[in-house]
């Protein structure tokens, strides 16, 4: 069964450093998402991406964040200058289409980011 | 305002018994989707079940069923015949037309042998 994959599974970085989190969505999916989950808290939406553009972003997704689909398979989340509060699990998700009725978002296993 | 409310931070259930995890939601849209995800201790998010706002029948997927009461804006997850492997966090989520998913705070389910 196809699945969303994410690398690395765990990333440790120093405050102020740039990190890039990588995702490979399910191959025929068209919509891509990033979510984060601070330890012990709920999952929070960051951004959605369709047709090489951001379609929606939350207030969390400020200028420190950017997303890119550099090729036909990868979808990346970049944090330019990490802060301690960026420490969280970051989930990538994808759907085949944008309909609320039929399109379940399938999540990757997550990347745990630790900012020291 | 909270879009998704899960009022049970933790629940216990005896193995082989059924358990209901509560979820209420807030929306003024007529078109929306409701989802339940399971998050085991390993951290991944596993899709369990989906209910569309116009679906007249409650969704079922194996041992999972969704008790959808539209007028009450509730979408409770029922797990029948609980297994030890069901111990995990369970998140209710909603997607409104044109928006992306909003999650509840989660319920930690512990299945006791």
Tab-separated table of N, CA, C and O in Angstrom, chain B residues 3 9 13-14 18 29-31 42 46 52 59 63 66 69-70 80-81 95 101:
chain	number	residue	atom	x	y	z
B	3	UNK	N	-12.741	24.573	17.353
B	3	UNK	CA	-13.535	23.946	16.317
B	3	UNK	C	-13.894	22.508	16.685
B	3	UNK	O	-14.961	22.032	16.350
B	9	UNK	N	-9.727	13.663	28.306
B	9	UNK	CA	-8.278	13.587	28.098
B	9	UNK	C	-7.751	12.167	28.195
B	9	UNK	O	-6.774	11.822	27.541
B	13	UNK	N	-10.426	1.242	29.269
B	13	UNK	CA	-11.417	0.242	28.876
B	13	UNK	C	-10.806	-1.143	29.099
B	13	UNK	O	-9.586	-1.331	28.950
B	14	UNK	N	-11.649	-2.063	29.466
B	14	UNK	CA	-11.203	-3.429	29.646
B	14	UNK	C	-11.099	-4.094	28.269
B	14	UNK	O	-11.957	-3.868	27.388
B	18	UNK	N	-16.330	-2.606	24.552
B	18	UNK	CA	-16.450	-1.476	23.633
B	18	UNK	C	-16.202	-0.176	24.382
B	18	UNK	O	-16.416	-0.083	25.598
B	29	UNK	N	-20.663	25.662	8.314
B	29	UNK	CA	-20.724	25.113	6.958
B	29	UNK	C	-21.689	23.942	6.898
B	29	UNK	O	-21.872	23.223	7.887
B	30	UNK	N	-22.272	23.744	5.748
B	30	UNK	CA	-23.103	22.567	5.525
B	30	UNK	C	-22.265	21.399	5.025
B	30	UNK	O	-22.621	20.238	5.203
B	31	UNK	N	-21.137	21.728	4.413
B	31	UNK	CA	-20.281	20.701	3.813
B	31	UNK	C	-18.989	20.585	4.598
B	31	UNK	O	-18.219	21.541	4.694
B	42	UNK	N	4.549	5.362	19.143
B	42	UNK	CA	5.608	5.563	18.151
B	42	UNK	C	5.457	6.877	17.399
B	42	UNK	O	6.405	7.324	16.748
B	46	UNK	N	-2.346	7.568	12.183
B	46	UNK	CA	-2.971	6.516	11.383
B	46	UNK	C	-4.438	6.853	11.175
B	46	UNK	O	-5.193	6.990	12.146
B	52	UNK	N	-18.664	11.994	6.061
B	52	UNK	CA	-19.020	13.229	5.382
B	52	UNK	C	-20.300	13.795	5.963
B	52	UNK	O	-21.182	13.058	6.422
B	59	UNK	N	-20.535	5.893	9.475
B	59	UNK	CA	-19.414	5.185	8.868
B	59	UNK	C	-18.959	4.035	9.758
B	59	UNK	O	-19.027	4.112	10.991
B	63	UNK	N	-13.644	-2.719	13.308
B	63	UNK	CA	-14.097	-2.531	14.698
B	63	UNK	C	-14.406	-1.081	15.039
B	63	UNK	O	-14.826	-0.782	16.165
B	66	UNK	N	-18.461	5.253	13.617
B	66	UNK	CA	-18.585	6.663	13.970
B	66	UNK	C	-20.052	6.933	14.236
B	66	UNK	O	-20.891	6.737	13.345
B	69	UNK	N	-24.048	12.404	14.930
B	69	UNK	CA	-25.298	13.062	15.245
B	69	UNK	C	-25.172	14.510	14.809
B	69	UNK	O	-24.648	15.365	15.545
B	70	UNK	N	-25.658	14.749	13.610
B	70	UNK	CA	-25.417	16.040	12.964
B	70	UNK	C	-26.045	17.196	13.718
B	70	UNK	O	-25.446	18.264	13.849
B	80	UNK	N	-15.181	-1.301	19.072
B	80	UNK	CA	-15.763	-2.515	19.654
B	80	UNK	C	-14.648	-3.526	19.939
B	80	UNK	O	-13.573	-3.474	19.321
B	81	UNK	N	-14.903	-4.389	20.873
B	81	UNK	CA	-13.973	-5.485	21.185
B	81	UNK	C	-12.540	-4.989	21.305
B	81	UNK	O	-11.644	-5.390	20.547
B	95	UNK	N	-12.634	18.839	8.569
B	95	UNK	CA	-12.210	19.636	7.435
B	95	UNK	C	-13.450	20.283	6.836
B	95	UNK	O	-14.361	19.597	6.395
B	101	UNK	N	-7.471	20.647	7.769
B	101	UNK	CA	-7.983	19.957	8.932
B	101	UNK	C	-7.618	20.618	10.245
B	101	UNK	O	-6.503	21.066	10.435
